[in-house]
Structure formats: C-alpha cells, structure tokens
GROMACS .gro file of C-alpha atoms in nm:
model
  306
    1MET     CA    1  -2.108  -3.297   1.139
    2THR     CA    2  -1.998  -2.934   1.103
    3THR     CA    3  -2.219  -2.630   1.073
    4ALA     CA    4  -2.187  -2.446   0.742
    5ASP     CA    5  -2.049  -2.094   0.762
    6THR     CA    6  -2.342  -1.860   0.714
    7THR     CA    7  -2.136  -1.539   0.724
    8PRO     CA    8  -2.242  -1.331   0.424
    9PRO     CA    9  -1.964  -1.232   0.184
   10LEU     CA   10  -1.808  -0.890   0.223
   11ARG     CA   11  -1.926  -0.681  -0.071
   12ILE     CA   12  -1.622  -0.496  -0.203
   13GLY     CA   13  -1.639  -0.249  -0.490
   14LEU     CA   14  -1.332  -0.162  -0.694
   15LEU     CA   15  -1.250   0.196  -0.790
   16GLY     CA   16  -1.008   0.202  -1.083
   17THR     CA   17  -0.951   0.008  -1.404
   18GLY     CA   18  -0.579   0.051  -1.477
   19PRO     CA   19  -0.306  -0.216  -1.486
   20TRP     CA   20  -0.300  -0.259  -1.109
   21ALA     CA   21  -0.676  -0.316  -1.102
   22ARG     CA   22  -0.665  -0.553  -1.401
   23ASN     CA   23  -0.361  -0.754  -1.299
   24THR     CA   24  -0.400  -0.778  -0.922
   25GLN     CA   25  -0.703  -0.635  -0.748
   26ALA     CA   26  -0.994  -0.748  -0.965
   27PRO     CA   27  -0.867  -1.109  -0.999
   28ALA     CA   28  -0.797  -1.132  -0.625
   29LEU     CA   29  -1.135  -0.991  -0.525
   30ALA     CA   30  -1.331  -1.200  -0.775
   31ALA     CA   31  -1.161  -1.523  -0.663
   32HIS     CA   32  -1.180  -1.459  -0.288
   33PRO     CA   33  -1.428  -1.700  -0.124
   34GLY     CA   34  -1.533  -1.447   0.138
   35VAL     CA   35  -1.588  -1.159  -0.102
   36GLU     CA   36  -1.851  -1.051  -0.352
   37LEU     CA   37  -1.703  -0.814  -0.610
   38SER     CA   38  -1.992  -0.571  -0.602
   39GLY     CA   39  -1.887  -0.365  -0.902
   40VAL     CA   40  -1.612  -0.179  -1.083
   41TRP     CA   41  -1.600   0.197  -1.127
   42GLY     CA   42  -1.382   0.367  -1.387
   43ARG     CA   43  -1.340   0.713  -1.531
   44ARG     CA   44  -1.363   0.558  -1.879
   45ALA     CA   45  -1.688   0.369  -1.933
   46GLU     CA   46  -1.534   0.126  -2.184
   47ALA     CA   47  -1.259   0.026  -1.939
   48ALA     CA   48  -1.509  -0.024  -1.657
   49ASP     CA   49  -1.733  -0.231  -1.884
   50ALA     CA   50  -1.445  -0.455  -1.993
   51LEU     CA   51  -1.309  -0.518  -1.644
   52ALA     CA   52  -1.654  -0.577  -1.495
   53ALA     CA   53  -1.746  -0.819  -1.773
   54ALA     CA   54  -1.422  -1.012  -1.723
   55HIS     CA   55  -1.516  -1.079  -1.360
   56GLY     CA   56  -1.893  -1.112  -1.380
   57THR     CA   57  -1.992  -0.794  -1.204
   58ARG     CA   58  -2.148  -0.455  -1.279
   59ALA     CA   59  -1.973  -0.153  -1.427
   60TYR     CA   60  -2.015   0.202  -1.295
   61THR     CA   61  -1.889   0.533  -1.426
   62GLY     CA   62  -1.938   0.905  -1.366
   63GLU     CA   63  -2.003   1.085  -1.038
   64GLU     CA   64  -2.339   0.917  -0.992
   65GLY     CA   65  -2.169   0.584  -1.048
   66ILE     CA   66  -1.943   0.638  -0.748
   67ASP     CA   67  -2.241   0.695  -0.521
   68ALA     CA   68  -2.420   0.393  -0.663
   69LEU     CA   69  -2.120   0.165  -0.610
   70LEU     CA   70  -2.072   0.288  -0.254
   71GLN     CA   71  -2.437   0.216  -0.184
   72ALA     CA   72  -2.397  -0.137  -0.322
   73SER     CA   73  -2.081  -0.212  -0.120
   74ASP     CA   74  -1.968  -0.281   0.235
   75ALA     CA   75  -1.611  -0.181   0.147
   76VAL     CA   76  -1.419  -0.036  -0.144
   77ALA     CA   77  -1.075  -0.111  -0.283
   78PHE     CA   78  -0.878   0.161  -0.460
   79ALA     CA   79  -0.661   0.128  -0.771
   80LEU     CA   80  -0.623   0.500  -0.836
   81PRO     CA   81  -0.347   0.763  -0.814
   82PRO     CA   82  -0.295   0.861  -0.448
   83ASP     CA   83  -0.428   1.213  -0.473
   84VAL     CA   84  -0.738   1.084  -0.652
   85GLN     CA   85  -0.773   0.804  -0.400
   86ALA     CA   86  -0.764   1.026  -0.090
   87PRO     CA   87  -1.078   1.239  -0.145
   88LEU     CA   88  -1.270   0.936  -0.271
   89ALA     CA   89  -1.167   0.744   0.040
   90VAL     CA   90  -1.307   1.026   0.253
   91ARG     CA   91  -1.628   1.007   0.052
   92ALA     CA   92  -1.644   0.629   0.091
   93ALA     CA   93  -1.588   0.646   0.467
   94GLU     CA   94  -1.863   0.906   0.501
   95ALA     CA   95  -2.090   0.664   0.313
   96GLY     CA   96  -2.009   0.395   0.571
   97CYS     CA   97  -1.776   0.185   0.353
   98HIS     CA   98  -1.465   0.019   0.488
   99LEU     CA   99  -1.142   0.109   0.305
  100LEU     CA  100  -0.881  -0.105   0.130
  101MET     CA  101  -0.636   0.155   0.001
  102ASP     CA  102  -0.321   0.144  -0.205
  103LYS     CA  103   0.001   0.305  -0.087
  104PRO     CA  104   0.068   0.589  -0.049
  105VAL     CA  105  -0.270   0.702   0.080
  106ALA     CA  106  -0.192   1.051  -0.052
  107THR     CA  107   0.116   1.255  -0.138
  108THR     CA  108   0.030   1.535   0.105
  109ALA     CA  109  -0.005   1.508   0.480
  110ALA     CA  110  -0.330   1.704   0.461
  111GLY     CA  111  -0.480   1.458   0.214
  112ALA     CA  112  -0.380   1.154   0.419
  113ARG     CA  113  -0.495   1.315   0.744
  114ALA     CA  114  -0.839   1.379   0.596
  115VAL     CA  115  -0.869   1.007   0.518
  116ALA     CA  116  -0.757   0.897   0.865
  117GLU     CA  117  -0.995   1.139   1.034
  118ALA     CA  118  -1.287   1.041   0.812
  119ALA     CA  119  -1.231   0.670   0.880
  120GLU     CA  120  -1.210   0.733   1.253
  121LYS     CA  121  -1.519   0.953   1.258
  122ALA     CA  122  -1.723   0.700   1.059
  123SER     CA  123  -1.587   0.403   1.259
  124VAL     CA  124  -1.497   0.214   0.943
  125ALA     CA  125  -1.210  -0.031   0.915
  126SER     CA  126  -0.915   0.053   0.694
  127VAL     CA  127  -0.612  -0.124   0.550
  128VAL     CA  128  -0.331   0.027   0.343
  129PHE     CA  129  -0.182  -0.229   0.106
  130CYS     CA  130   0.192  -0.234   0.174
  131THR     CA  131   0.278  -0.556  -0.007
  132LEU     CA  132   0.535  -0.701   0.232
  133ARG     CA  133   0.306  -0.669   0.532
  134PHE     CA  134   0.054  -0.902   0.369
  135ALA     CA  135   0.251  -1.151   0.159
  136PRO     CA  136   0.258  -1.468   0.375
  137GLU     CA  137   0.633  -1.521   0.351
  138THR     CA  138   0.737  -1.166   0.434
  139SER     CA  139   0.466  -1.089   0.692
  140ALA     CA  140   0.576  -1.394   0.892
  141TRP     CA  141   0.941  -1.284   0.865
  142ILE     CA  142   0.859  -0.931   0.985
  143ALA     CA  143   0.670  -1.065   1.286
  144GLU     CA  144   0.960  -1.297   1.368
  145GLN     CA  145   1.219  -1.018   1.354
  146ALA     CA  146   0.999  -0.775   1.548
  147ALA     CA  147   1.000  -1.025   1.836
  148VAL     CA  148   1.381  -1.020   1.850
  149ASP     CA  149   1.569  -0.757   2.051
  150GLY     CA  150   1.914  -0.620   1.985
  151TRP     CA  151   1.896  -0.504   1.624
  152PHE     CA  152   2.181  -0.262   1.558
  153THR     CA  153   2.128  -0.146   1.202
  154ALA     CA  154   1.945  -0.230   0.879
  155ARG     CA  155   1.987  -0.174   0.507
  156ALA     CA  156   1.700  -0.162   0.260
  157GLN     CA  157   1.727  -0.123  -0.116
  158TRP     CA  158   1.424  -0.121  -0.344
  159LEU     CA  159   1.533  -0.040  -0.697
  160GLY     CA  160   1.309  -0.086  -0.997
  161SER     CA  161   1.391  -0.034  -1.364
  162LEU     CA  162   1.051   0.105  -1.463
  163TYR     CA  163   1.210   0.407  -1.631
  164ALA     CA  164   1.532   0.245  -1.751
  165ALA     CA  165   1.610   0.256  -2.122
  166GLY     CA  166   1.416  -0.010  -2.308
  167SER     CA  167   1.157  -0.068  -2.034
  168ASP     CA  168   0.814  -0.159  -2.166
  169SER     CA  169   0.632  -0.185  -1.833
  170GLU     CA  170   0.274  -0.063  -1.853
  171TYR     CA  171   0.316   0.084  -1.504
  172ALA     CA  172   0.563   0.337  -1.648
  173ASN     CA  173   0.265   0.518  -1.805
  174SER     CA  174   0.144   0.632  -1.463
  175PRO     CA  175   0.179   1.015  -1.446
  176TRP     CA  176   0.186   1.031  -1.065
  177ARG     CA  177   0.454   0.761  -1.044
  178ARG     CA  178   0.673   0.941  -1.297
  179GLU     CA  179   0.631   1.271  -1.113
  180LYS     CA  180   0.688   1.140  -0.759
  181GLY     CA  181   0.940   0.862  -0.831
  182GLY     CA  182   1.062   0.574  -0.621
  183LEU     CA  183   1.045   0.762  -0.289
  184TRP     CA  184   0.666   0.765  -0.301
  185ASP     CA  185   0.604   0.447  -0.498
  186VAL     CA  186   0.828   0.197  -0.317
  187GLY     CA  187   0.922   0.399  -0.008
  188PRO     CA  188   0.606   0.288   0.178
  189HIS     CA  189   0.706  -0.077   0.128
  190ALA     CA  190   1.049  -0.032   0.285
  191LEU     CA  191   0.923   0.180   0.574
  192SER     CA  192   0.640  -0.065   0.646
  193VAL     CA  193   0.904  -0.332   0.712
  194LEU     CA  194   1.156  -0.127   0.908
  195ILE     CA  195   0.916   0.050   1.146
  196PRO     CA  196   0.757  -0.258   1.308
  197VAL     CA  197   1.100  -0.421   1.354
  198LEU     CA  198   1.320  -0.125   1.459
  199GLY     CA  199   1.060   0.114   1.597
  200ASP     CA  200   0.923   0.443   1.473
  201VAL     CA  201   1.143   0.692   1.292
  202GLU     CA  202   1.257   0.969   1.525
  203HIS     CA  203   1.507   1.132   1.289
  204LEU     CA  204   1.528   1.130   0.910
  205THR     CA  205   1.788   1.256   0.663
  206ALA     CA  206   1.727   1.241   0.287
  207ALA     CA  207   1.936   1.310  -0.022
  208ALA     CA  208   1.874   1.276  -0.393
  209GLY     CA  209   2.069   1.025  -0.601
  210PRO     CA  210   2.080   0.965  -0.977
  211ALA     CA  211   1.754   1.004  -1.173
  212ASP     CA  212   1.465   0.951  -0.930
  213THR     CA  213   1.674   0.770  -0.667
  214THR     CA  214   1.645   0.886  -0.305
  215HIS     CA  215   1.870   0.785  -0.014
  216LEU     CA  216   1.742   0.793   0.345
  217ILE     CA  217   1.919   0.762   0.679
  218LEU     CA  218   1.680   0.681   0.962
  219ARG     CA  219   1.720   0.677   1.339
  220HIS     CA  220   1.463   0.456   1.512
  221THR     CA  221   1.316   0.465   1.862
  222SER     CA  222   1.488   0.136   1.946
  223GLY     CA  223   1.824   0.308   1.903
  224ALA     CA  224   1.895   0.125   1.578
  225SER     CA  225   1.964   0.306   1.253
  226SER     CA  226   1.883   0.213   0.896
  227THR     CA  227   1.970   0.322   0.544
  228VAL     CA  228   1.722   0.306   0.258
  229THR     CA  229   1.777   0.344  -0.117
  230LEU     CA  230   1.469   0.386  -0.336
  231GLY     CA  231   1.429   0.433  -0.710
  232LEU     CA  232   1.252   0.330  -1.030
  233SER     CA  233   1.522   0.417  -1.285
  234ALA     CA  234   1.799   0.167  -1.211
  235PRO     CA  235   1.957  -0.029  -1.498
  236PRO     CA  236   1.782  -0.368  -1.525
  237GLY     CA  237   2.090  -0.550  -1.399
  238ALA     CA  238   2.095  -0.333  -1.085
  239ALA     CA  239   1.725  -0.366  -1.001
  240GLY     CA  240   1.605  -0.571  -0.705
  241VAL     CA  241   1.483  -0.571  -0.347
  242GLU     CA  242   1.704  -0.636  -0.045
  243ILE     CA  243   1.629  -0.576   0.322
  244GLU     CA  244   1.891  -0.692   0.571
  245LEU     CA  245   1.899  -0.657   0.949
  246ARG     CA  246   2.213  -0.679   1.163
  247GLY     CA  247   2.220  -0.717   1.538
  248GLU     CA  248   2.325  -0.916   1.841
  249ARG     CA  249   2.203  -1.244   1.692
  250GLY     CA  250   2.367  -1.191   1.354
  251THR     CA  251   2.199  -1.102   1.028
  252ALA     CA  252   1.856  -1.166   0.879
  253SER     CA  253   1.746  -1.105   0.519
  254ILE     CA  254   1.389  -1.076   0.402
  255PRO     CA  255   1.273  -1.377   0.196
  256GLY     CA  256   1.114  -1.367  -0.147
  257TRP     CA  257   0.739  -1.367  -0.183
  258ALA     CA  258   0.490  -1.526  -0.420
  259GLY     CA  259   0.350  -1.215  -0.585
  260ALA     CA  260   0.118  -0.918  -0.556
  261GLU     CA  261  -0.211  -1.104  -0.602
  262THR     CA  262  -0.142  -1.342  -0.314
  263ALA     CA  263  -0.038  -1.050  -0.095
  264PHE     CA  264  -0.351  -0.856  -0.189
  265ARG     CA  265  -0.568  -1.151  -0.083
  266GLY     CA  266  -0.391  -1.125   0.252
  267ALA     CA  267  -0.487  -0.758   0.273
  268VAL     CA  268  -0.849  -0.849   0.197
  269ASP     CA  269  -0.837  -1.102   0.481
  270ALA     CA  270  -0.692  -0.837   0.712
  271LEU     CA  271  -0.969  -0.592   0.627
  272ALA     CA  272  -1.235  -0.858   0.682
  273GLU     CA  273  -1.083  -0.939   1.023
  274ALA     CA  274  -1.079  -0.572   1.121
  275VAL     CA  275  -1.443  -0.539   1.013
  276ARG     CA  276  -1.539  -0.851   1.212
  277THR     CA  277  -1.352  -0.768   1.533
  278GLY     CA  278  -1.343  -0.390   1.534
  279VAL     CA  279  -0.970  -0.409   1.612
  280PRO     CA  280  -0.767  -0.175   1.389
  281HIS     CA  281  -0.501  -0.335   1.171
  282PRO     CA  282  -0.146  -0.201   1.219
  283CYS     CA  283  -0.144  -0.092   0.851
  284ASP     CA  284  -0.455   0.122   0.877
  285ALA     CA  285  -0.530   0.474   0.760
  286ARG     CA  286  -0.353   0.622   1.062
  287PHE     CA  287  -0.036   0.432   0.967
  288GLY     CA  288  -0.086   0.546   0.608
  289LEU     CA  289  -0.090   0.906   0.732
  290HIS     CA  290   0.236   0.849   0.920
  291LEU     CA  291   0.402   0.707   0.610
  292THR     CA  292   0.290   1.010   0.410
  293GLU     CA  293   0.430   1.247   0.673
  294LEU     CA  294   0.769   1.071   0.663
  295LEU     CA  295   0.782   1.066   0.283
  296ALA     CA  296   0.681   1.432   0.258
  297ALA     CA  297   0.959   1.526   0.501
  298ALA     CA  298   1.208   1.319   0.300
  299GLU     CA  299   1.098   1.478  -0.027
  300GLU     CA  300   1.136   1.827   0.115
  301GLN     CA  301   1.486   1.751   0.245
  302ALA     CA  302   1.600   1.585  -0.079
  303GLN     CA  303   1.475   1.873  -0.290
  304ALA     CA  304   1.637   2.132  -0.062
  305ALA     CA  305   1.969   1.947  -0.071
  306GLY     CA  306   1.950   1.904  -0.448
   0.00000   0.00000   0.00000
C-alpha cells in the first residue's frame, strides 16, 4: 500500500492573454497535475475573461487585479513583452511569488538586473523559459554533450519566417518582436544551448545580415568557438533550426522536440523543484540577466557596424 501524495498544488497565476498564453502557457498550467491555475490577468478584460473561462479559473484586470492575483498565487507565469514583464516580475518577487518568466527577461541589462536582484532579495525561485533547456529531447541532449570534453567549434542557426512575405502567423503582430527581431526573440534559445556545453562567452562579435538577421561569433571559456545566425524574416524554404557541435569525438546535432507546451510543462516542473529544494535552477533570473547582457552587447555591435 502506498501513501497518497498530500503535497498541495502550486498555485500559479498567469499574466498575459496573447497567443503565447492561449496556445501554450494556459493549457500547460491548467493540465498540470501539480498546479492550480489560480487566475489569469490581462490588460483587456474581455481577453482575460475568455481565457480564464476556457480553463476554469478567475479573470483579473487592472492594477488592482495584479495585486489580487499575486495574493492568490504562490508563483506567476509571464506571457508579456519583456519590458512589461520585467517590472511586474520585480513586483511579484516583492510580493513573495516565485517567477516563471519568458525569454528574454528584459531588453535592457538594467531591467533584467532589477529582476535578478529582486528575486534574490525575496528568496523566491525563478525559471526563465528557454525552450530547448526544458523540452525532454533537447534537455537530455544538452546534458549529454555538456559531459563530453574536446568540443572544438559549434554552429547554430535559428531562422524563422515570421516576417516573410505571405506569413500569417499571429506572433508577427507582436510590436516588441518586430522592433527587436530575431536576436532578442530566438537568440536566448541558441545561447542557452551553447553556454552549458561550450562554457560562458568570453568574447563576442556581432554583425547585421539581411532584414532582421544577426550573425554572432562567440569565443567560449572552454577554448571552443561558435557561430550563430538568428532571424525571423527568412524565406519559408530557408527557415529552420540547426545546432551542430564538432570536436574530438566527431559531430553531434541537436534532435527535434515535441513542441512548446511539453517544454513549458518541463519548465513548470523545474520551478516546482526549485521551490521544493531551494536549489536555484541553471536557467534562473541570474542566467536571464546574463543572456540580456550578451544580447545587448551584440545589438550595440551590430548597430554600430551597420
């Protein structure tokens, strides 16, 4: 006979009602057996009402709604533009809520640093959702490659066709994504794979390519180098994700993964584990700050060179 698990569910509130919240976060949170979706907050009351009703929870809106949702939650997940997310994450940490943030945490080092410092001061757990670090297939591959010595170089390409002619993606309507481009939107994903395998970035060179494309050359603390190409405006036939490592044992290519919702459930599990143990996750707010610092440096270089 086994003893039933009496651990109460982690109450997680969701801030945001856009496509990412509708398609990924709300379904993952509502279906998670260890989570109670404690509410949905949105800037538009009708959107919050609709998303909350779809998942059997309460809708919140307005400034007072933020405070009410934080009070009703142990943690909050963010589906908001990064520079809206950052100050609300500080507010949530100060209210004692653990943080499940989207990447990038912010698009300024100051904004991301405020989040990291607030989380540390409040002793709340934090996870930044870099998809490949939480999808089961890719997270296992990253851990496997990180345990191998002798990597010489790596090549990462993450090219979307969000802004290609004829695209009808609802994510293309995001103002921050259109302004900041692939460097900020998909750059965190690539860096979150390369850094744990090759070591931290000790030197970075960036240059602008066509449309919003950015090219990076990175020198890592292991001595290995990597090249990264990022963009959201590639022709559909040129879009795709490739990450390849080359070293003493040959080559290794990242596998495919099941999808964002499965990966997000992995991030929820990681946050719950960090809450339970008090051990910070490698993709926490401090790592999110580091990613922002690297991307800001790359943006400055690319703009100066352009």
